[in-house]
mmCIF file of C-alpha atoms in Angstrom:
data_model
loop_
_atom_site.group_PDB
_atom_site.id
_atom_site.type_symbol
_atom_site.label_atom_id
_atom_site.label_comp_id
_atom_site.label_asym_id
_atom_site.label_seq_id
_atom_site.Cartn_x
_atom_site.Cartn_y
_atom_site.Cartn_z
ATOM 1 C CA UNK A 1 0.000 0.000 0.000
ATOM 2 C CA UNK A 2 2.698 2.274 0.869
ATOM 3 C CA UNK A 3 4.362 1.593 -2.512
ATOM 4 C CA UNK A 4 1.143 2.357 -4.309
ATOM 5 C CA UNK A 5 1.061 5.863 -2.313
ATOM 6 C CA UNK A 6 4.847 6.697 -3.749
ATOM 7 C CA UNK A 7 4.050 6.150 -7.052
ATOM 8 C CA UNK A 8 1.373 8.159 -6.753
ATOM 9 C CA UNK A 9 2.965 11.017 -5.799
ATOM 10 C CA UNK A 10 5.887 10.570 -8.020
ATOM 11 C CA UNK A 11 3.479 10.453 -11.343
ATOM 12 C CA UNK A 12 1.621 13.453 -9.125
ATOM 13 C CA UNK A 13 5.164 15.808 -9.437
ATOM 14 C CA UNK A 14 5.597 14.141 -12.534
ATOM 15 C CA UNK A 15 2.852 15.538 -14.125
ATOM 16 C CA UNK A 16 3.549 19.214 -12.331
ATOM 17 C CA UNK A 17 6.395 19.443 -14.023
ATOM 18 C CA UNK A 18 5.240 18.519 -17.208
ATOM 19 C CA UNK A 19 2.620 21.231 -17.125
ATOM 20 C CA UNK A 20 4.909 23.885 -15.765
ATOM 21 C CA UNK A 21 7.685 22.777 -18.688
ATOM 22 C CA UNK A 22 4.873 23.326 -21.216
ATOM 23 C CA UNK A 23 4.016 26.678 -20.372
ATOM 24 C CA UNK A 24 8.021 27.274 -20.434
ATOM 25 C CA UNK A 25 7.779 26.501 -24.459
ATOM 26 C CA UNK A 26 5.763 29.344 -25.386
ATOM 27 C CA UNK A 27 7.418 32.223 -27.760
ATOM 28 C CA UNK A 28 8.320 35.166 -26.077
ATOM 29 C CA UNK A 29 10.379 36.926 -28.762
ATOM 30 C CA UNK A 30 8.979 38.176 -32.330
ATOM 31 C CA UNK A 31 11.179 35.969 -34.152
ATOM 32 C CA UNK A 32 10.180 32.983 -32.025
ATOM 33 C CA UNK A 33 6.499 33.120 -32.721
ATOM 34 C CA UNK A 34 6.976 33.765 -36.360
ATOM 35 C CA UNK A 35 9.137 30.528 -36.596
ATOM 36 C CA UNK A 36 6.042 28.833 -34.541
ATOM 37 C CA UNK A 37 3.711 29.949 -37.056
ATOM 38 C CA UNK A 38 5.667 29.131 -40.070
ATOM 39 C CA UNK A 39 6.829 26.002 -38.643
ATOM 40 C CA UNK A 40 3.249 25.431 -38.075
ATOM 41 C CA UNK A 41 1.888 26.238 -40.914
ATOM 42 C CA UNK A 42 4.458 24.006 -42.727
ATOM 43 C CA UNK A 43 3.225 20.976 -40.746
ATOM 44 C CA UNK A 44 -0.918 21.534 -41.686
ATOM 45 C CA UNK A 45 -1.302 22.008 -37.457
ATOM 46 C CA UNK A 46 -3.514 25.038 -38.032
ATOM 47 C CA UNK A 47 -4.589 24.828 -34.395
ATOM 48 C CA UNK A 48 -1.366 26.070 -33.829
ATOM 49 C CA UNK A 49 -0.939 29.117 -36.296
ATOM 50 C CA UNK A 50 -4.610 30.095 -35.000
ATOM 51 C CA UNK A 51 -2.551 30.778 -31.665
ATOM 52 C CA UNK A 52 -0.052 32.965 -33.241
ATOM 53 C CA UNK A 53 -2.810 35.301 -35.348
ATOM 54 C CA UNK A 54 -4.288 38.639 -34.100
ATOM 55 C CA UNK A 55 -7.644 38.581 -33.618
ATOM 56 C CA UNK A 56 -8.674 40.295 -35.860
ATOM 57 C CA UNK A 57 -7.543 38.219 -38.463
ATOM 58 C CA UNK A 58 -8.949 35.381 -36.732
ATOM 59 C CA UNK A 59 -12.262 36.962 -36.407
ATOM 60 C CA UNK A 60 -12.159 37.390 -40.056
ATOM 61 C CA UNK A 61 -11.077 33.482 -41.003
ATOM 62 C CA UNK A 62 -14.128 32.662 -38.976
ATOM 63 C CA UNK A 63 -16.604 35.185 -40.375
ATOM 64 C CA UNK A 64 -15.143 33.281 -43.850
ATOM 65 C CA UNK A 65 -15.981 29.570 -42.108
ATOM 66 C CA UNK A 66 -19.528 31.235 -41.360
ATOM 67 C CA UNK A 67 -20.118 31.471 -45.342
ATOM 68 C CA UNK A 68 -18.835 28.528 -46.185
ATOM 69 C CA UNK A 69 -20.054 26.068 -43.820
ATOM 70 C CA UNK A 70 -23.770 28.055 -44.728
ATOM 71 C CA UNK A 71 -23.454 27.436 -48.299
ATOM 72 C CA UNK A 72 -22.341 23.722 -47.758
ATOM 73 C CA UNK A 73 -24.881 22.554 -45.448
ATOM 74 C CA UNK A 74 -25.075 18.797 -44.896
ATOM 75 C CA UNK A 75 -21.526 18.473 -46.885
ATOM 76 C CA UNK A 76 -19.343 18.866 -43.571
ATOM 77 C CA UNK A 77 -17.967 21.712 -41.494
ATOM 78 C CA UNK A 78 -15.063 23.864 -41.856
ATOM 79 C CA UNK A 79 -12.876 24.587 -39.206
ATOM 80 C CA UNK A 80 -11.402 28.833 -39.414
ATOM 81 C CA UNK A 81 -7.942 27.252 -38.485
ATOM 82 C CA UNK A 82 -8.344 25.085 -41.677
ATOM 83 C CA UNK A 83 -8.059 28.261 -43.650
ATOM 84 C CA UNK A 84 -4.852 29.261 -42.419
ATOM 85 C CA UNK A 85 -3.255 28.391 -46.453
ATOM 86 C CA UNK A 86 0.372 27.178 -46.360
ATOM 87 C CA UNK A 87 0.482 28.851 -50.304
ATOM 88 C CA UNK A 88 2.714 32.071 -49.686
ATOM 89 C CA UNK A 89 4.120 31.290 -46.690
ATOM 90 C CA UNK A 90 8.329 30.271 -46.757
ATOM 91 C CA UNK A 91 9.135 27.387 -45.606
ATOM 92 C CA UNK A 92 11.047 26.818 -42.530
ATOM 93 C CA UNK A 93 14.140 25.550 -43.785
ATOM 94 C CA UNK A 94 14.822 27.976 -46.717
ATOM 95 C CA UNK A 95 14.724 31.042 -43.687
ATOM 96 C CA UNK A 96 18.190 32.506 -43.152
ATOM 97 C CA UNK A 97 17.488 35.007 -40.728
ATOM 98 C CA UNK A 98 14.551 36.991 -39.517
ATOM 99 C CA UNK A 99 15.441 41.010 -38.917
ATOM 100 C CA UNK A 100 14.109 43.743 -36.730
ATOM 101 C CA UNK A 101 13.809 46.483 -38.841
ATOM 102 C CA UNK A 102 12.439 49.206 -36.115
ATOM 103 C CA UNK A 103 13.814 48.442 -31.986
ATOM 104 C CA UNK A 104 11.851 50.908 -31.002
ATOM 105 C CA UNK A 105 8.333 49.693 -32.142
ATOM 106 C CA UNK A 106 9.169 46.630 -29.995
ATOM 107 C CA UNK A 107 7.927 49.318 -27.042
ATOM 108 C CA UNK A 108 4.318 50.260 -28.878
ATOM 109 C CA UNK A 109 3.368 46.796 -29.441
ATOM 110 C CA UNK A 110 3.902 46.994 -33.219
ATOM 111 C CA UNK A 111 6.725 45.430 -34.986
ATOM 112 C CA UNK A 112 8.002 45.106 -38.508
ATOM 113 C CA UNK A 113 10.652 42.827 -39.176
ATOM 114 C CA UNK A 114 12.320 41.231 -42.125
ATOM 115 C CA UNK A 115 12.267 37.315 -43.342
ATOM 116 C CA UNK A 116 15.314 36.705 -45.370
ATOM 117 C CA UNK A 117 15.330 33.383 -47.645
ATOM 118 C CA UNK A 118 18.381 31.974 -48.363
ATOM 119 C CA UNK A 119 17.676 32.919 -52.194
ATOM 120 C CA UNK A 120 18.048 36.169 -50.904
ATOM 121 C CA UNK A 121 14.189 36.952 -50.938
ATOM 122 C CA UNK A 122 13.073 39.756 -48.518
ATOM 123 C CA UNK A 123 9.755 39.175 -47.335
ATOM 124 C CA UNK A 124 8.397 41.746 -44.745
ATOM 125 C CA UNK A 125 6.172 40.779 -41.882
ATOM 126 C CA UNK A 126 4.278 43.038 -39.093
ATOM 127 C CA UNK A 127 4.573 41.377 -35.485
ATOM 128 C CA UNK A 128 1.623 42.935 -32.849
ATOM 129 C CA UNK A 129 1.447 42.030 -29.276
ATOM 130 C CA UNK A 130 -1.760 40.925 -28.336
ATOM 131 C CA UNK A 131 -3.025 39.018 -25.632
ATOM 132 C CA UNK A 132 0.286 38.505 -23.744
ATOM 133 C CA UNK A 133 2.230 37.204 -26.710
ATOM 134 C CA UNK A 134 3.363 38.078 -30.167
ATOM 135 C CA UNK A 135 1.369 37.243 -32.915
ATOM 136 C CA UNK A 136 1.794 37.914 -36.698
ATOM 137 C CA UNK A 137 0.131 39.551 -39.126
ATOM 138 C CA UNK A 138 -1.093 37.252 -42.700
ATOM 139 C CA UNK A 139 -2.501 40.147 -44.396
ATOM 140 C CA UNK A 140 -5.796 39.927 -43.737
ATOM 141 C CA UNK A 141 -6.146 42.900 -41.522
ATOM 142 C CA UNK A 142 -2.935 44.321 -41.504
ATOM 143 C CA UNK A 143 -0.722 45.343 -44.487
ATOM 144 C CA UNK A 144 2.960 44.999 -43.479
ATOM 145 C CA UNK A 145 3.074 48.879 -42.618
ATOM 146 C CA UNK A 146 0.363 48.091 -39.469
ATOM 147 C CA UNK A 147 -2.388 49.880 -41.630
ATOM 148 C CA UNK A 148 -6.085 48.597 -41.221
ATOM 149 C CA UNK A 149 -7.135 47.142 -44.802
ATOM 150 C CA UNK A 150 -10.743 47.490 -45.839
ATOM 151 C CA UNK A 151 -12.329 44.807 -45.220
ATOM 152 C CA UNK A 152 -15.235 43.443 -46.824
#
């Protein structure tokens, strides 16, 4: 019985740890929740990229679900996160660096920064800090200067 009580605890602490080592793997830098995303993306987990969109974007991927699953009726559901498109995102591996192009922004909660590919592609990228974490920009809301778009 007293064996039974030490396991216990030990899958108990066990599991503490666990949970307080997966909070730990959360971006906290610009450049480490655009490599989520991407990396995300990449794989088809579009759970994961939802995390790393503003909400506004998000609100507009459902709003697009809304239509859809309306027009298709009985044919099956859409997810919003299933319309998170890999097509003109880079692919993790061909990144050779990711740059800051404005420190100071960092401070307002807006950020632009720079994807470099290693065929020497510049792709530029707006990084807002929402909800506790960064989160980037697909161009639905945002153009890459942190202007509102119109939205239909």
């Amino acid at each position: 019985m007293m064996r039974f009580e030490v396991i216990c605890r030990a899958l108990v602490l066990v599991s503490l740890c666990l949970v307080g080592l997966a909070g730990c793997e959360q971006p906290q830098t610009p450049e480490e929740a655009l490599e989520a995303l991407i990396q995300a993306v990449y794989t088809n987990d579009g759970k994961s990229a939802w995390e790393y969109l503003p909400q506004e974007e998000q609100k507009i991927l459902s709003a697009k679900a809304d239509k859809i699953n309306a027009k298709a009726g009985d044919k099956g559901a859409v997810e919003p996160h299933e319309l998170i498109s890999s097509s003109g995102f880079v692919a993790p591996y061909a990144i050779a660096r990711i740059e800051r192009t404005d420190e100071q922004a960092i401070n307002d909660g807006l950020l632009k920064v720079k994807v470099h590919t290693q065929d020497k592609k510049e792709i530029p990228v707006l990084m807002l800090n929402q909800s506790g974490g960064w989160k980037v920009s697909i161009g639905l809301y945002y153009d890459t200067d942190g202007n509102v778009r119109k939205t239909p």
